[in-house]
PDB file of C-alpha atoms in Angstrom:
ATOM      1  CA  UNK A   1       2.877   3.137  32.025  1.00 54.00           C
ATOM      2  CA  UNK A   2       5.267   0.881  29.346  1.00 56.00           C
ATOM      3  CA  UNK A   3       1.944   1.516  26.740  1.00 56.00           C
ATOM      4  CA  UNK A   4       2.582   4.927  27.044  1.00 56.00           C
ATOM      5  CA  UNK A   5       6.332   5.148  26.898  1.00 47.00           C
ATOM      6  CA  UNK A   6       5.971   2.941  23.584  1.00 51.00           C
ATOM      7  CA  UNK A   7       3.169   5.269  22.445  1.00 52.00           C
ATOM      8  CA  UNK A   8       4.844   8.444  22.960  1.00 51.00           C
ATOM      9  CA  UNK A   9       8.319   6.879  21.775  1.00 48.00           C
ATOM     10  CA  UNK A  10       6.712   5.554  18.582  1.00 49.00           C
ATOM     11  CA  UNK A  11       5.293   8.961  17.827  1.00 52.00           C
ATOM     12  CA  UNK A  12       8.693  10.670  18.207  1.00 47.00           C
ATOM     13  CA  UNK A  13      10.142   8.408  16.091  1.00 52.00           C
ATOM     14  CA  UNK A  14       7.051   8.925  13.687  1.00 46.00           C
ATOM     15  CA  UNK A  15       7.832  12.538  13.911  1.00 43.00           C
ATOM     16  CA  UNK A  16      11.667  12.190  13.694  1.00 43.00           C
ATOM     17  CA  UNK A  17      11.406  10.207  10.725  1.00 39.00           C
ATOM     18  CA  UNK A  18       9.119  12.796   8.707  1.00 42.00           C
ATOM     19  CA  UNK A  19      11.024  15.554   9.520  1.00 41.00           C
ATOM     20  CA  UNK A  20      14.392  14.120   8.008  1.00 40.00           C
ATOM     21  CA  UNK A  21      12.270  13.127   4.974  1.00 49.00           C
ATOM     22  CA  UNK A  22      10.956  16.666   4.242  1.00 57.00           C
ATOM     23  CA  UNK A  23      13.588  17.593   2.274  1.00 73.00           C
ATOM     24  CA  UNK A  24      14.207  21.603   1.305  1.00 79.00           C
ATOM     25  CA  UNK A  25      15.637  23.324  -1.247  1.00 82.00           C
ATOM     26  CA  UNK A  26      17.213  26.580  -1.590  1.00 82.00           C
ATOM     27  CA  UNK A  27      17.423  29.003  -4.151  1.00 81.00           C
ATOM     28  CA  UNK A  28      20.729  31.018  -4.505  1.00 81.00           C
ATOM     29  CA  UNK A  29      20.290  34.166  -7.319  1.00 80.00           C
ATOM     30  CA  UNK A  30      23.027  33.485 -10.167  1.00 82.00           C
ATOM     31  CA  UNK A  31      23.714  35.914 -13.373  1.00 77.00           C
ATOM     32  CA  UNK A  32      20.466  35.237 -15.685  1.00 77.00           C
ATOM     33  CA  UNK A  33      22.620  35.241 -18.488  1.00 75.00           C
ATOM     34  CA  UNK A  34      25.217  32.858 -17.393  1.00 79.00           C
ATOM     35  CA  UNK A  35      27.130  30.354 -19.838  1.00 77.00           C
ATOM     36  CA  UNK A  36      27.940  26.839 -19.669  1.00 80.00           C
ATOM     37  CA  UNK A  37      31.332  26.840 -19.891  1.00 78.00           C
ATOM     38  CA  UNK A  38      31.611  28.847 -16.273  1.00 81.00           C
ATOM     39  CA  UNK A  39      29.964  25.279 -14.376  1.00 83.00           C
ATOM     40  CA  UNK A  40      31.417  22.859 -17.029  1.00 86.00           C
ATOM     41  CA  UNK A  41      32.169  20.251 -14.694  1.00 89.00           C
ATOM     42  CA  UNK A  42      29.184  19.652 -13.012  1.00 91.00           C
ATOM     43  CA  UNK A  43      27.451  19.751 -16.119  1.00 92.00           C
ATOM     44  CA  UNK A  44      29.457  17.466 -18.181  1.00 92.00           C
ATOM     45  CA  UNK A  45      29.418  15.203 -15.032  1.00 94.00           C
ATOM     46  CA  UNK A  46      25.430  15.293 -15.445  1.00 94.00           C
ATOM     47  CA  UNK A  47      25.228  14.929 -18.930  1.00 94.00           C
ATOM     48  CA  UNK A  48      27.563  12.134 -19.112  1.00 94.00           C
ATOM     49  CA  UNK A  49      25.760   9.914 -16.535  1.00 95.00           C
ATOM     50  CA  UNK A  50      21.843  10.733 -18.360  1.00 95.00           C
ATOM     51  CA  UNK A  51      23.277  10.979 -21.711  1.00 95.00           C
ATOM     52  CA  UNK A  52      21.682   8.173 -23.909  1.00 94.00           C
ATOM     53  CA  UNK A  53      19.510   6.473 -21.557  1.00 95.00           C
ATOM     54  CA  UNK A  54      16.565   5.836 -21.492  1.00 95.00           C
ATOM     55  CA  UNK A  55      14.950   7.458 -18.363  1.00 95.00           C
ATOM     56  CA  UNK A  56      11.091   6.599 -17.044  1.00 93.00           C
ATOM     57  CA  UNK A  57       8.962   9.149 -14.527  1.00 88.00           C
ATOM     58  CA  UNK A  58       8.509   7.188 -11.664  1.00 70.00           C
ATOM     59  CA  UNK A  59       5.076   8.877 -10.859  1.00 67.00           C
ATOM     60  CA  UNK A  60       1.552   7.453 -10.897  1.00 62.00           C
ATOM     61  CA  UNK A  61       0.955   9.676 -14.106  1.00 62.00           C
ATOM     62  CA  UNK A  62       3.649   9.809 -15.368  1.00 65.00           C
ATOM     63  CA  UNK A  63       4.050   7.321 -18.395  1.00 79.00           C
ATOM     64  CA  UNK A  64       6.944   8.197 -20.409  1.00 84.00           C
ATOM     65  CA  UNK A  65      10.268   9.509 -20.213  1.00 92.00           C
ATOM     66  CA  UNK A  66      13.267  11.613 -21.668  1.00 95.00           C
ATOM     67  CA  UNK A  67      16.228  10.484 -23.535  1.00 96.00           C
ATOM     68  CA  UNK A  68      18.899  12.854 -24.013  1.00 96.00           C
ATOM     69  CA  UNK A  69      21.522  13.041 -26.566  1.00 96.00           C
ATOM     70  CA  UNK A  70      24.680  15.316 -26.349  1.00 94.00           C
ATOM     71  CA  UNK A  71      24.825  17.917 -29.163  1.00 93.00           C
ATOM     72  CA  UNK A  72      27.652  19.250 -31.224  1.00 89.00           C
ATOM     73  CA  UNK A  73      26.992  22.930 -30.922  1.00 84.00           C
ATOM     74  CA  UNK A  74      28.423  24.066 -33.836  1.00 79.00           C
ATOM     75  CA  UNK A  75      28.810  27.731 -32.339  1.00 77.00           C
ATOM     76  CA  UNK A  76      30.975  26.669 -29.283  1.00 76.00           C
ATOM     77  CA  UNK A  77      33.945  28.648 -28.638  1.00 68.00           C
ATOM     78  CA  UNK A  78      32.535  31.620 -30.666  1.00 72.00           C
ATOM     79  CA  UNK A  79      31.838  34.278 -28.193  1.00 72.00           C
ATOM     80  CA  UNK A  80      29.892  36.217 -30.435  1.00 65.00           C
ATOM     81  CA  UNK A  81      27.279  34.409 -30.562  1.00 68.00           C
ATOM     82  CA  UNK A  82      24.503  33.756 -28.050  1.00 69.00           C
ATOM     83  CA  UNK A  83      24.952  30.050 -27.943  1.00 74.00           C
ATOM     84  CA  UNK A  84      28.822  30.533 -28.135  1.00 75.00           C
ATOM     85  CA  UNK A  85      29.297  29.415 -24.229  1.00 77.00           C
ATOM     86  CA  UNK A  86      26.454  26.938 -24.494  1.00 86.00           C
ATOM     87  CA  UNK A  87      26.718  22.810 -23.365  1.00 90.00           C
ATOM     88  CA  UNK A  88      24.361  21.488 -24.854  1.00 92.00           C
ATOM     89  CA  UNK A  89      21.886  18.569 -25.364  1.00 95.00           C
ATOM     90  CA  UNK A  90      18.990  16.926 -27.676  1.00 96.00           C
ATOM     91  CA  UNK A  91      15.733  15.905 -25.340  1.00 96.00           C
ATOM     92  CA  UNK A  92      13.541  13.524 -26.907  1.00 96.00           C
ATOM     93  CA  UNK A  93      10.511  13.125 -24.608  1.00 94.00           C
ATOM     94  CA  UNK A  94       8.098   9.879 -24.737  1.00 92.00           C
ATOM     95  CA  UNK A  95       4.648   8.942 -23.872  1.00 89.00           C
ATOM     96  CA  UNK A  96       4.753   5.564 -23.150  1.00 87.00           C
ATOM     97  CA  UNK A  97       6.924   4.151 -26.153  1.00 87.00           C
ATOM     98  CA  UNK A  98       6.170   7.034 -28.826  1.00 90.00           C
ATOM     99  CA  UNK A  99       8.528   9.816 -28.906  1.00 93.00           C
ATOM    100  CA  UNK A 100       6.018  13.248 -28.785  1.00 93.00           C
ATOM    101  CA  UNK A 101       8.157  16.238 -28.516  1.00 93.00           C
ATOM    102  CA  UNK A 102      11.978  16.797 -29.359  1.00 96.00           C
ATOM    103  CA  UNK A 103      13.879  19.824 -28.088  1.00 96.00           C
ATOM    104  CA  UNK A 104      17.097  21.359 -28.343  1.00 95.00           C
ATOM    105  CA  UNK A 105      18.269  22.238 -24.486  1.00 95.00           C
ATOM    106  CA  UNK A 106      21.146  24.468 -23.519  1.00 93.00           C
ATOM    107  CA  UNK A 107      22.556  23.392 -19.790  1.00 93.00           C
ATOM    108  CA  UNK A 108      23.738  25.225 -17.060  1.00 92.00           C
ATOM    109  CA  UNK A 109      24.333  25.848 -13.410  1.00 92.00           C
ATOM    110  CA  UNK A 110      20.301  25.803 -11.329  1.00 93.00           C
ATOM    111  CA  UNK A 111      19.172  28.058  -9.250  1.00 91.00           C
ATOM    112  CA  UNK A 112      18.989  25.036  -7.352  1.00 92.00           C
ATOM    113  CA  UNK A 113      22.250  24.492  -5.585  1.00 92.00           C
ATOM    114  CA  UNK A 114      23.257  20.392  -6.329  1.00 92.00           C
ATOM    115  CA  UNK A 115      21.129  20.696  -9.846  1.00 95.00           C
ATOM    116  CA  UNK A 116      22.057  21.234 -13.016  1.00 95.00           C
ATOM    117  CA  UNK A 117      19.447  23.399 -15.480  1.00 95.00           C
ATOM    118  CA  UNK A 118      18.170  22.025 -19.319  1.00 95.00           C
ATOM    119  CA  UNK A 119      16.283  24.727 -20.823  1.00 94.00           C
ATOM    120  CA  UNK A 120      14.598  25.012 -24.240  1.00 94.00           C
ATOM    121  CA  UNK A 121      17.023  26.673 -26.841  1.00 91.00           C
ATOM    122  CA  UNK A 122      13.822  27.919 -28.826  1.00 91.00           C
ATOM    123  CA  UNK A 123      11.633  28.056 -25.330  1.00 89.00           C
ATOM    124  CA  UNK A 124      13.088  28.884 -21.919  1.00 86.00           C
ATOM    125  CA  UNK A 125       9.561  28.149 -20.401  1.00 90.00           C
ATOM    126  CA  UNK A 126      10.809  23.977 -21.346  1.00 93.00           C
ATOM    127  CA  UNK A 127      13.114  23.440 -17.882  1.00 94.00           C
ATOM    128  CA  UNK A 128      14.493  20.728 -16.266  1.00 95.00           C
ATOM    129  CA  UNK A 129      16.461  21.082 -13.165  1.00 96.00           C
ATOM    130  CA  UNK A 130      18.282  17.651 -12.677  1.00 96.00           C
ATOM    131  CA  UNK A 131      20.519  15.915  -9.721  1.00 95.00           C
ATOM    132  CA  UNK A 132      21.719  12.625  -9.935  1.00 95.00           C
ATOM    133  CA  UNK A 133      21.125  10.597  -7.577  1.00 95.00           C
ATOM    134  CA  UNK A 134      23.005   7.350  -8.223  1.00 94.00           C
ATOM    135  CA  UNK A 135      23.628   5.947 -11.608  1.00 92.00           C
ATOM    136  CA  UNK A 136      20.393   4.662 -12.291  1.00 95.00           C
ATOM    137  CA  UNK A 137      18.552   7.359 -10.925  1.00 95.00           C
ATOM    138  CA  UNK A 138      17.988  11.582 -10.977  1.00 95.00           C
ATOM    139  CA  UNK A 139      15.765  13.470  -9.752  1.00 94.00           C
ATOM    140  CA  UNK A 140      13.676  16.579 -11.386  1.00 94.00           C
ATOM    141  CA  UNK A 141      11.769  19.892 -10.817  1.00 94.00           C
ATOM    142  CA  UNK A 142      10.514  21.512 -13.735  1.00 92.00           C
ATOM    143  CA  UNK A 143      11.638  25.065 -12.906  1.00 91.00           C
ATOM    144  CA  UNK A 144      13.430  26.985 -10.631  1.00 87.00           C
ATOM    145  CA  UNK A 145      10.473  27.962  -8.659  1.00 89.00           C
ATOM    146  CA  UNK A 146       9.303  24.661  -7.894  1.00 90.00           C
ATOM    147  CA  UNK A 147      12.271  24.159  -5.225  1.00 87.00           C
ATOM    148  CA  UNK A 148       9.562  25.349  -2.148  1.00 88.00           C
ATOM    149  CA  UNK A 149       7.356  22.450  -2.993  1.00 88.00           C
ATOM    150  CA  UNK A 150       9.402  19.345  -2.680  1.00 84.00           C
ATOM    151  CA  UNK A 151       6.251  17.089  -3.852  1.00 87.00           C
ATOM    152  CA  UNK A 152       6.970  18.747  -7.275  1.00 89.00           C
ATOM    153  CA  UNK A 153      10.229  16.707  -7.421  1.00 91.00           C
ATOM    154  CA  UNK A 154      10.011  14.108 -10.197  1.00 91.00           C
ATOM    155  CA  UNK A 155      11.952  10.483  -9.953  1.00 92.00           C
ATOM    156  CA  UNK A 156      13.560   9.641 -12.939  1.00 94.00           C
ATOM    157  CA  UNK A 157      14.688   5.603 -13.135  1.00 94.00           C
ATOM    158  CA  UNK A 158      17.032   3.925 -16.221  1.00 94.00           C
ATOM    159  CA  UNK A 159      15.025   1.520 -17.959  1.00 93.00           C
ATOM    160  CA  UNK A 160      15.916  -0.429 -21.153  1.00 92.00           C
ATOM    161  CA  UNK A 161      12.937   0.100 -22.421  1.00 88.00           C
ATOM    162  CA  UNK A 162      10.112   2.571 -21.877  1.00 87.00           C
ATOM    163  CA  UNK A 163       6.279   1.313 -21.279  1.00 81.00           C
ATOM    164  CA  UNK A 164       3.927   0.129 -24.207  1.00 80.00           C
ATOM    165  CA  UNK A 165       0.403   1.684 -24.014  1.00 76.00           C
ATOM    166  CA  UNK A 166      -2.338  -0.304 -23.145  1.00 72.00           C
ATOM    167  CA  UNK A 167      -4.734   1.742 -25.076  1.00 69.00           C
ATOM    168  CA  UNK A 168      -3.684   0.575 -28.472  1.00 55.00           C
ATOM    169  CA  UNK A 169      -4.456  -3.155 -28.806  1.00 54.00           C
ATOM    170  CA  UNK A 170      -7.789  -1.764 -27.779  1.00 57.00           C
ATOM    171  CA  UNK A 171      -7.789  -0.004 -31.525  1.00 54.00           C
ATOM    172  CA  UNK A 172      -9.695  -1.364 -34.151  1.00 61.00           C
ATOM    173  CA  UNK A 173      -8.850  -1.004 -37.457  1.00 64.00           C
ATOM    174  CA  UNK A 174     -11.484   0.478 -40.135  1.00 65.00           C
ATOM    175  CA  UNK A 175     -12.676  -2.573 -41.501  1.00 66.00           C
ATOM    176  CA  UNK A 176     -13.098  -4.035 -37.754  1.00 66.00           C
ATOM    177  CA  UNK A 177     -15.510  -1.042 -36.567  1.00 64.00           C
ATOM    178  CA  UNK A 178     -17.438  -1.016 -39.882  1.00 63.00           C
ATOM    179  CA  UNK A 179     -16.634   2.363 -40.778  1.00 65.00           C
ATOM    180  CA  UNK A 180     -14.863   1.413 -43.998  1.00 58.00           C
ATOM    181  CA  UNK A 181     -16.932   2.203 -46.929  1.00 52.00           C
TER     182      UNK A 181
END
């Protein structure tokens, strides 16, 4: 009788346990052409804690990172212009150590209540919907429609430094293949 009281009490607890770790997300509809400056305080909050860091996918596959800058949008203030209202940021993105795409982001409020939204200036399709998590670490979906599958939500952890590649001290140079004429 005790074997199954533990069994059954181990499974509820098994069951307890995954249910508070399922985590969901909800998706409230916002103006599609709102501004920064309506949600500047959570977004200044954001950008000053991931604002020149430098900030590692904590995935399997992922092997590189972000680091954002802030950007002096030359337009702010003017209203008569479409980036007038816009916060915004400088995304450099890594694989492994090498810097491979840099993009201009405007923020503002998610979708996504508790997240704030980076989206391309030149591309809207480039998204990141961020909340921090402590200090050291945020967490990210890559659009607003990702919020119904929580395993879509990427870690992001400070590092000082982001990984080297293990593929390149496997290059040989010209001379050391033989295919230098």
């Amino acid at each position: 009788m005790d074997k199954i009281l533990g069994i059954l009490l181990a499974s509820l607890i098994t069951v307890y346990s995954f249910a508070v770790s399922a985590e969901t997300f909800e998706h409230v509809e916002l103006d599609k052409d709102r501004r920064s400056v309506e949600y500047s305080g959570p977004i200044n909050k954001t950008i000053n804690a991931i604002k020149e860091r430098k900030w590692l996918g904590q995935t399997k596959d992922m092997n590189g990172g972000v680091v954002f800058t802030p950007y002096v949008n030359p337009q702010f203030g003017k209203n008569n212009t479409e980036s007038g209202g816009a916060i915004m940021v400088t995304a450099t993105f890594y694989l492994y150590d090498q810097p491979v795409k840099e993009a201009l982001m405007v923020a503002r409020q998610s979708q996504i209540p508790g997240f704030v939204e980076f989206y391309g200036y030149d591309s809207r399709e480039l998204q990141m919907h961020i909340r921090m998590i402590d200090g050291d670490t945020f967490q990210s979906f890559a659009s607003d429609t990702q919020y119904r599958s929580p395993e879509k939500l990427n870690t992001y952890k400070k590092v000082e430094y982001f990984n080297k590649s293990q593929y390149k001290s496997q290059l040989k140079t010209p001379e050391e293949s033989g295919t230098w004429y």
